[in-house]
PDB file of C-alpha atoms in Angstrom:
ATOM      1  CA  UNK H   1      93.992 119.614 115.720  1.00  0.00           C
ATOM      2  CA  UNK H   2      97.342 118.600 116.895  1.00  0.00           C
ATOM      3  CA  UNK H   3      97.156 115.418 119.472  1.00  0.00           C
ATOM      4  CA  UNK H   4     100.695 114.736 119.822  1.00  0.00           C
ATOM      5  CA  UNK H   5     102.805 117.393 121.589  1.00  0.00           C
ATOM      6  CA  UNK H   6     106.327 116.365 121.922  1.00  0.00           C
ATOM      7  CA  UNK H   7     108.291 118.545 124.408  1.00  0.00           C
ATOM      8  CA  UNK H   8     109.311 121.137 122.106  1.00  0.00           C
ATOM      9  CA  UNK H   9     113.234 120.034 122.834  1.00  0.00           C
ATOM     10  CA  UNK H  10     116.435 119.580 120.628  1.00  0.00           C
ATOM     11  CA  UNK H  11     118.561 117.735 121.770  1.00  0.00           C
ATOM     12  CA  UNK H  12     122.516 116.916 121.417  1.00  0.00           C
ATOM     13  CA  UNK H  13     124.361 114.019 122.890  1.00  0.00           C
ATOM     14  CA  UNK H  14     127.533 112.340 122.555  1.00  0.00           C
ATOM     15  CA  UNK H  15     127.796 108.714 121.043  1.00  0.00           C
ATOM     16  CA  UNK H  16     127.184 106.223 123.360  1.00  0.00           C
ATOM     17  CA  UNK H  17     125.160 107.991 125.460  1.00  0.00           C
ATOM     18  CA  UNK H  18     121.459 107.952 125.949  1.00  0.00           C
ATOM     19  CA  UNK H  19     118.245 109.728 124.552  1.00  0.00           C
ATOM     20  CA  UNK H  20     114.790 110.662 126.227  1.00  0.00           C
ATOM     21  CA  UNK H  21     112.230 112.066 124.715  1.00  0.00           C
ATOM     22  CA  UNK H  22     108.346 112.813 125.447  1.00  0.00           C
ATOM     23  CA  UNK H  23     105.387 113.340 124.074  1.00  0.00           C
ATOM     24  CA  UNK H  24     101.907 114.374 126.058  1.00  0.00           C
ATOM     25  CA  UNK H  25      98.319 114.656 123.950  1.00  0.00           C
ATOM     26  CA  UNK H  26      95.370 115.634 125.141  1.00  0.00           C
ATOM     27  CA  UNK H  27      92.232 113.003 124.570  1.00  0.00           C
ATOM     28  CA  UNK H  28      92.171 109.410 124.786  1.00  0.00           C
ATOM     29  CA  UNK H  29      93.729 107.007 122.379  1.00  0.00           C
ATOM     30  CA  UNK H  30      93.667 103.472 121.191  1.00  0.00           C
ATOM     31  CA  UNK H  31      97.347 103.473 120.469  1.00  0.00           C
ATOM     32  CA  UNK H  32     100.727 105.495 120.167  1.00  0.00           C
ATOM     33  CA  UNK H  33     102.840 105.632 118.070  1.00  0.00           C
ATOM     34  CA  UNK H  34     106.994 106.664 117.276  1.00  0.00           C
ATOM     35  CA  UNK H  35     108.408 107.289 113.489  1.00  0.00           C
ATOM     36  CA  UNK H  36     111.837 108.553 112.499  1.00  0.00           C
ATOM     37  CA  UNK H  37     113.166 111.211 110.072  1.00  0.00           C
ATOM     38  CA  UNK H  38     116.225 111.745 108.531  1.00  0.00           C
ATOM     39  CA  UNK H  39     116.332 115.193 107.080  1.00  0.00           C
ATOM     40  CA  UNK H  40     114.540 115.188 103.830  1.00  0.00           C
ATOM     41  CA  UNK H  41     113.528 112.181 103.653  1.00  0.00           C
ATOM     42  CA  UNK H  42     110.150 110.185 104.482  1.00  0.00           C
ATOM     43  CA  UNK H  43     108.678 108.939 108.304  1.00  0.00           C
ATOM     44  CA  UNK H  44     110.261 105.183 109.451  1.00  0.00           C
ATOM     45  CA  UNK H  45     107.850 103.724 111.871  1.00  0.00           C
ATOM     46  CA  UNK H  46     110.055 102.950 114.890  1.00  0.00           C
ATOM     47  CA  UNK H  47     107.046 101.407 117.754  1.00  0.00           C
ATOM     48  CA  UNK H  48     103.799 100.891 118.187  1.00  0.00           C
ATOM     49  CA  UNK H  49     102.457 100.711 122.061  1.00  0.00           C
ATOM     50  CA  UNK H  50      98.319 100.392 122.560  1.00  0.00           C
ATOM     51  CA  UNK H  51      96.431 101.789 125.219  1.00  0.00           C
ATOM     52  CA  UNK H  52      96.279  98.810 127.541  1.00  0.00           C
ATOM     53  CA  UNK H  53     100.167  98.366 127.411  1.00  0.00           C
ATOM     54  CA  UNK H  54     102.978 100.367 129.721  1.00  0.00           C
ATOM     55  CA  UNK H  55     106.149  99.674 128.259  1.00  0.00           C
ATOM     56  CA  UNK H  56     107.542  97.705 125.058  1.00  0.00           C
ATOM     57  CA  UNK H  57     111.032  97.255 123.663  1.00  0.00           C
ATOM     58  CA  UNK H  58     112.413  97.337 120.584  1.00  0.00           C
ATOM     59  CA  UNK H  59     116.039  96.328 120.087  1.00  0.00           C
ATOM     60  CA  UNK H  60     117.712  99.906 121.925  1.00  0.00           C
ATOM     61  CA  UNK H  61     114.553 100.995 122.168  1.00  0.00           C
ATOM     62  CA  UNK H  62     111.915 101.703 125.078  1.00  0.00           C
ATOM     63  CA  UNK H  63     108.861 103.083 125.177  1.00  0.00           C
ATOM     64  CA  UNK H  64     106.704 104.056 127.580  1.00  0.00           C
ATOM     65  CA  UNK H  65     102.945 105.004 127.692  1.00  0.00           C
ATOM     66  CA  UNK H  66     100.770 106.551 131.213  1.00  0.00           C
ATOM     67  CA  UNK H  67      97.197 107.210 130.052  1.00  0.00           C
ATOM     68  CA  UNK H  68      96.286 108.787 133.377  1.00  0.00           C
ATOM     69  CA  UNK H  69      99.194 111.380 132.477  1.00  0.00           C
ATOM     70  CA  UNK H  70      98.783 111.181 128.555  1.00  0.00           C
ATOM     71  CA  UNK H  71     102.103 110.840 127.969  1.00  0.00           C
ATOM     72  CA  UNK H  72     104.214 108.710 126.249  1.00  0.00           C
ATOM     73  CA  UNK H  73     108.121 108.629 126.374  1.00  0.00           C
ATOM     74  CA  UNK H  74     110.895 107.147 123.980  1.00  0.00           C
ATOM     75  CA  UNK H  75     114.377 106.233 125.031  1.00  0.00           C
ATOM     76  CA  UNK H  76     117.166 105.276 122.694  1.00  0.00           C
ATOM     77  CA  UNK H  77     120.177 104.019 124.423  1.00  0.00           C
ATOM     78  CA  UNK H  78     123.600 103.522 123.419  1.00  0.00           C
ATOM     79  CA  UNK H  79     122.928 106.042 120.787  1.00  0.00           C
ATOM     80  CA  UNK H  80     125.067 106.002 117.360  1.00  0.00           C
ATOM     81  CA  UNK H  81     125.770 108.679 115.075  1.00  0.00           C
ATOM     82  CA  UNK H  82     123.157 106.939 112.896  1.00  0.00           C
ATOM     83  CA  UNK H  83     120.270 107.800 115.626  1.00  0.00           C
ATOM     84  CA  UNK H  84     120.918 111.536 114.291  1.00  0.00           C
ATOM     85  CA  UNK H  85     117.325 112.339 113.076  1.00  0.00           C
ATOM     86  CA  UNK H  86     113.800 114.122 114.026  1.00  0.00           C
ATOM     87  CA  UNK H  87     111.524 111.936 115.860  1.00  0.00           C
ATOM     88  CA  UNK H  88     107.982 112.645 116.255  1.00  0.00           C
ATOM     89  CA  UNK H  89     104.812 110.877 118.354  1.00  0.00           C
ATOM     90  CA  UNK H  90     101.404 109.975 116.323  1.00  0.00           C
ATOM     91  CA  UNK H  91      98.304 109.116 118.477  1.00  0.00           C
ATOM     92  CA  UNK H  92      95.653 106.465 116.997  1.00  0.00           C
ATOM     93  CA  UNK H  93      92.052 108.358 118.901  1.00  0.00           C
ATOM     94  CA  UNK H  94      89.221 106.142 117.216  1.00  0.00           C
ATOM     95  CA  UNK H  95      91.669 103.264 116.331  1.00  0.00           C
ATOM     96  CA  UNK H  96      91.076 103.834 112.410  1.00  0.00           C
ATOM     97  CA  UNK H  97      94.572 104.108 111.971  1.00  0.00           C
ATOM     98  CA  UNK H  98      93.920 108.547 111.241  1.00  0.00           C
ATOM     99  CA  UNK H  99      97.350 109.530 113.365  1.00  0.00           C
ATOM    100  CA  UNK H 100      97.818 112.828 114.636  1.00  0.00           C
ATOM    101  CA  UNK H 101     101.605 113.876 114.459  1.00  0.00           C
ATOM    102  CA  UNK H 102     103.226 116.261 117.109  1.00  0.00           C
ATOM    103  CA  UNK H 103     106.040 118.617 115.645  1.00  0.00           C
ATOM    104  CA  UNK H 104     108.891 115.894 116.707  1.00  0.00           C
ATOM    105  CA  UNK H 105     112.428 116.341 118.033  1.00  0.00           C
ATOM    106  CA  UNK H 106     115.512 116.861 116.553  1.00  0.00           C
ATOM    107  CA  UNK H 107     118.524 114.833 117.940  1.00  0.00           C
ATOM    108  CA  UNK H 108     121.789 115.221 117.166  1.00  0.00           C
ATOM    109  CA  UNK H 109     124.042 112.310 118.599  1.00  0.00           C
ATOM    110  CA  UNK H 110     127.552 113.840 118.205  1.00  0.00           C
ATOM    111  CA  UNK H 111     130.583 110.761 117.021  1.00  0.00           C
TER     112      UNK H 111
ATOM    113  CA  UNK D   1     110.962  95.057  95.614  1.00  0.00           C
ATOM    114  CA  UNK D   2     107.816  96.787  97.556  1.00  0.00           C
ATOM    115  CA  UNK D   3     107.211 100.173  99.062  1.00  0.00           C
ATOM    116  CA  UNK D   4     105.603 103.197  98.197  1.00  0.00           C
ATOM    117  CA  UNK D   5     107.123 106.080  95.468  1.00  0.00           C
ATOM    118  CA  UNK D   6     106.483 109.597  95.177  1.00  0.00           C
ATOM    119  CA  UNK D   7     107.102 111.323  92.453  1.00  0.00           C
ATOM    120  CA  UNK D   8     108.837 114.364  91.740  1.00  0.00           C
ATOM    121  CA  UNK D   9     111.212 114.542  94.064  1.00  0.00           C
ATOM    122  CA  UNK D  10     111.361 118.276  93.713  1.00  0.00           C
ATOM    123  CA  UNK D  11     108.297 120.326  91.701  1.00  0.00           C
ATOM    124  CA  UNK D  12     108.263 123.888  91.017  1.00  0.00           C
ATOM    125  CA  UNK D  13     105.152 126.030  90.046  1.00  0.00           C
ATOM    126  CA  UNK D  14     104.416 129.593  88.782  1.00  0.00           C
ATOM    127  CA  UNK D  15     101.388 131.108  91.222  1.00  0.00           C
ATOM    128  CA  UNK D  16      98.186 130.042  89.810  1.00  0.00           C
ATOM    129  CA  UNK D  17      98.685 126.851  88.712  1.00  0.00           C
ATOM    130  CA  UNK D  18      97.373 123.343  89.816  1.00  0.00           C
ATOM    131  CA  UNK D  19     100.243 120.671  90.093  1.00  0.00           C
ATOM    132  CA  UNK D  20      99.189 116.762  90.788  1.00  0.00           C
ATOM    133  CA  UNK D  21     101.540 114.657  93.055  1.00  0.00           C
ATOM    134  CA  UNK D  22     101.789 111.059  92.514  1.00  0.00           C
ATOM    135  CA  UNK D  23     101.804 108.257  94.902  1.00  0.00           C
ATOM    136  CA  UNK D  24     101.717 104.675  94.334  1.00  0.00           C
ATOM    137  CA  UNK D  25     102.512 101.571  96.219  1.00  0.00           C
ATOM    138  CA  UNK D  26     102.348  98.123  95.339  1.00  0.00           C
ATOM    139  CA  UNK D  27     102.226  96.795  98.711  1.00  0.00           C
ATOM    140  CA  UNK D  28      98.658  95.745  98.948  1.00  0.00           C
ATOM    141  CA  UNK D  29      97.144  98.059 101.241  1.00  0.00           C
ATOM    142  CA  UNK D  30      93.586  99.529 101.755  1.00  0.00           C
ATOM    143  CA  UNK D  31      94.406 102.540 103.150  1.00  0.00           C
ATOM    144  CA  UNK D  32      96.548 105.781 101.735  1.00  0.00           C
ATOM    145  CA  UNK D  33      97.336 109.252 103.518  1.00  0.00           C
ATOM    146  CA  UNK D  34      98.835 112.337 102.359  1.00  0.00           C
ATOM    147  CA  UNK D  35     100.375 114.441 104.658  1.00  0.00           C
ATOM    148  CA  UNK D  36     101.945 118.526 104.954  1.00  0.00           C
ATOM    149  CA  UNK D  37     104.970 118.855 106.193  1.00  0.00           C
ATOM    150  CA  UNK D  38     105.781 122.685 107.077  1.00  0.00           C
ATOM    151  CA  UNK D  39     109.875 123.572 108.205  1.00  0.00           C
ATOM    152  CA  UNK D  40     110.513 122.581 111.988  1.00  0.00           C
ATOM    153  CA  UNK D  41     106.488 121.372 112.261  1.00  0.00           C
ATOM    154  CA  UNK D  42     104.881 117.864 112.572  1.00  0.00           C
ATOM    155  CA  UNK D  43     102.822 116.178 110.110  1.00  0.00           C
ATOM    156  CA  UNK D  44      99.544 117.170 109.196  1.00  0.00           C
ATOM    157  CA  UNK D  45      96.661 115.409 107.881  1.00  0.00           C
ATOM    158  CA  UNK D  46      95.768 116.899 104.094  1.00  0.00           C
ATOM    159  CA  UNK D  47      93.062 113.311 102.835  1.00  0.00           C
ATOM    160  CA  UNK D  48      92.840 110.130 103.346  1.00  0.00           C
ATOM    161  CA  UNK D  49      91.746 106.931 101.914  1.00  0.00           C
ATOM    162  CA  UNK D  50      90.577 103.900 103.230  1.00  0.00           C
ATOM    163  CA  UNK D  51      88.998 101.786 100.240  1.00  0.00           C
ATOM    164  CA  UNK D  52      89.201 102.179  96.524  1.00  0.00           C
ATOM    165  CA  UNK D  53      86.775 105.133  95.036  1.00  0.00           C
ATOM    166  CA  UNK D  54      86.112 106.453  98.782  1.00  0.00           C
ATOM    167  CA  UNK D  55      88.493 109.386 100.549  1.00  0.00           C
ATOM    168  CA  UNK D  56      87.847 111.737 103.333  1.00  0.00           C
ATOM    169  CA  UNK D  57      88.986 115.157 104.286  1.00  0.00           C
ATOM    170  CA  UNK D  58      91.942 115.431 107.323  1.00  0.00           C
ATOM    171  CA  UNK D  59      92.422 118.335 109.144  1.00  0.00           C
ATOM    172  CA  UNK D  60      93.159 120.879 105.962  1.00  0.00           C
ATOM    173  CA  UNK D  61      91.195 119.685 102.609  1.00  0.00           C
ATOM    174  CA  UNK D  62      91.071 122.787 101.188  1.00  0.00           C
ATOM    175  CA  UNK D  63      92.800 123.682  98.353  1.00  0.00           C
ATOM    176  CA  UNK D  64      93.387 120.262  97.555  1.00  0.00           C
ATOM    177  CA  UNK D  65      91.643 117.413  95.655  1.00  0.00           C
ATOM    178  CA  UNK D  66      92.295 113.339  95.683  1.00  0.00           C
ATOM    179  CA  UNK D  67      91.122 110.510  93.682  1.00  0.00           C
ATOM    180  CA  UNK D  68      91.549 107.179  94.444  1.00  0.00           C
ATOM    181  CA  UNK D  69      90.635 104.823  91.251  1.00  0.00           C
ATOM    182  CA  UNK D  70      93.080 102.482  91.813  1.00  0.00           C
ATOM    183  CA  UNK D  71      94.066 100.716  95.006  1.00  0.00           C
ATOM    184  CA  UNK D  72      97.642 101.623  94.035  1.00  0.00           C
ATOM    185  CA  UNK D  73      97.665 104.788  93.376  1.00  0.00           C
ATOM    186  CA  UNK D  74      96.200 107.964  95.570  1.00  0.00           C
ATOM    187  CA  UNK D  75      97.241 111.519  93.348  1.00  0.00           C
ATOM    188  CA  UNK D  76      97.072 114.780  95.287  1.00  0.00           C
ATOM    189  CA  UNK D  77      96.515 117.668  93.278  1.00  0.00           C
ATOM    190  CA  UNK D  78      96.993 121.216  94.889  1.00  0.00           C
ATOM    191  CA  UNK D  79      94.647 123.875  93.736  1.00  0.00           C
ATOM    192  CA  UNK D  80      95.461 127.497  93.184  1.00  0.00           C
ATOM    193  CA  UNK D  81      93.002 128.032  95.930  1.00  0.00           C
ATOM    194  CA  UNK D  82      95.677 126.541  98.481  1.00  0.00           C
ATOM    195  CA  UNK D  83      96.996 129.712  99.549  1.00  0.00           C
ATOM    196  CA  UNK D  84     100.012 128.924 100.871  1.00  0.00           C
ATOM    197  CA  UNK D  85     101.330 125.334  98.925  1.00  0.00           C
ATOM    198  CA  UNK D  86     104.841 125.173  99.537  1.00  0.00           C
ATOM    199  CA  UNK D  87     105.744 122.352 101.404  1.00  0.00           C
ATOM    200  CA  UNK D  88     106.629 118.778 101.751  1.00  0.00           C
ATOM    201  CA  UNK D  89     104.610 116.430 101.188  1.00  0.00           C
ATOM    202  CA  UNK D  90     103.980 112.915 102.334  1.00  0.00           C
ATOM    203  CA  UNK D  91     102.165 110.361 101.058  1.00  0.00           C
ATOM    204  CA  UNK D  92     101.780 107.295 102.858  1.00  0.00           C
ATOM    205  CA  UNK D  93     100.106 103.763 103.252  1.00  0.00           C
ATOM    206  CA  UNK D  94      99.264 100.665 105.733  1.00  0.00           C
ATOM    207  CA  UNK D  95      96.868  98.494 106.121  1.00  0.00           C
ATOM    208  CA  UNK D  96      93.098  98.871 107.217  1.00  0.00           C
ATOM    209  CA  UNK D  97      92.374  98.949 110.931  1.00  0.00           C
ATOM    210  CA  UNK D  98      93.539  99.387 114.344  1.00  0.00           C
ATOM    211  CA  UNK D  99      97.432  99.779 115.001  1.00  0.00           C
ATOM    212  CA  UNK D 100      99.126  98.911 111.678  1.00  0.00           C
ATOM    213  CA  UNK D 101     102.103 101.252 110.895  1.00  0.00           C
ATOM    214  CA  UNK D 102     102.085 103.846 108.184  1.00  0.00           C
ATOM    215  CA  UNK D 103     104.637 103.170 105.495  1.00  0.00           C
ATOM    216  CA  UNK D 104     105.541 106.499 104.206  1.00  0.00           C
ATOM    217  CA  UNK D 105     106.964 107.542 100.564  1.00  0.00           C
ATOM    218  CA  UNK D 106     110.461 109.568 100.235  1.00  0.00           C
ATOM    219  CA  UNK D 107     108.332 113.158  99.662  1.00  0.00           C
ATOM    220  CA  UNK D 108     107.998 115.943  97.256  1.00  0.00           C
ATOM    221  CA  UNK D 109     109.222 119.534  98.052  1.00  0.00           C
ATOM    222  CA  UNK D 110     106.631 121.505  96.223  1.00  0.00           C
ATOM    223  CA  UNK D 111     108.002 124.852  95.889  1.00  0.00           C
ATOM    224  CA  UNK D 112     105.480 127.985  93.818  1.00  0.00           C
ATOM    225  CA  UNK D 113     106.504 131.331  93.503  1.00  0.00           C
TER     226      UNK D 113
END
């Protein structure tokens, strides 16, 4: 069964600007995690934020986890044409590293 | 240079007929994954593997088979009882436990008519 849910959104945005995105599941997790895709082409892990953690950074990146709400978001700031890709949540239940992928958004960041 | 290869890029198959994707890495880890990718849809969970000669079903086994003789290599075959096989698919890797990263291949578009 499907634990990550992104919000089923696609989204376009000019350069420069920034990117939200969220993700709700439905049971509890050990961890969360955020991969990239560029069209065609394999998953790039982007963050990894664990149960007992709120927020984390990495580089423009910022992530965001409430368990009481079981939801997660990602924010990409100052985004660059490069950003242009699908992005997709994986939750971590049992902590055995099994992820469960939601269907991911697509953003577009426009030069 | 590490990482993890796939290999075709692109396969095509006639109804009927089993086809084996390969996946190896060389980057020392435990545990492999192979993945589904349907257009516009997540990821989902075909086997996995955390320890040589040992693999488990995900969320849709059938139709498909594994092995896992060597630590470096994890081969998916799909059956001609998968009745619907064209897709992407992912293989990946990472180490063995709680939170490491998945460290995924580039893919093969398996396409059967």
């Amino acid at each position: 069964s499907q634990q990550g849910e992104e919000d089923p959104q696609a989204l376009s945005i000019q350069e420069g600007e920034n990117a939200t995105m969220n993700c709700s599941y439905k049971t509890s997790i050990n961890n969360l995690q955020w991969y990239r895709q560029n069209s065609g082409r394999g998953l790039v892990h982007l963050i990894l934020i664990r149960s007992n953690e709120r927020e984390k950074h990495s580089g423009r990146l910022r992530v965001t986890l409430d368990t009481s709400k079981k939801s997660s978001s990602l924010l990409i700031t100052a985004s660059r044409a490069a950003d242009t890709a699908s992005y997709f949540c994986a939750t971590d239940r049992n902590g055995n590293n099994r992820l469960a992928f939601g269907k991911g958004n697509q953003v577009v960041v426009i030069p | 240079d590490g990482g993890i290869t796939q290999s075709p890029k692109y396969l095509f198959r006639k109804e009927g007929q089993n086809v084996t994707l390969s996946c190896e890495q060389n980057l020392n880890h435990d545990a492999m994954y192979w993945y589904r990718q349907d257009p516009g849809q997540g990821l989902r969970l075909i086997y996995y593997s955390q320890i040589v000669n040992d693999f488990q079903k995900g969320d849709i086994a059938e139709g498909y088979s594994v092995s896992r003789e060597k630590k470096e290599s994890f081969p998916l075959t799909v059956t001609s009882a998968q009745k619907n096989p064209t897709a992407f698919y992912l293989c990946a890797s990472s180490l063995q436990g709680d939170g490491y990263e998945q460290y995924f291949g580039p893919g093969t578009r398996l396409t059967v008519t």
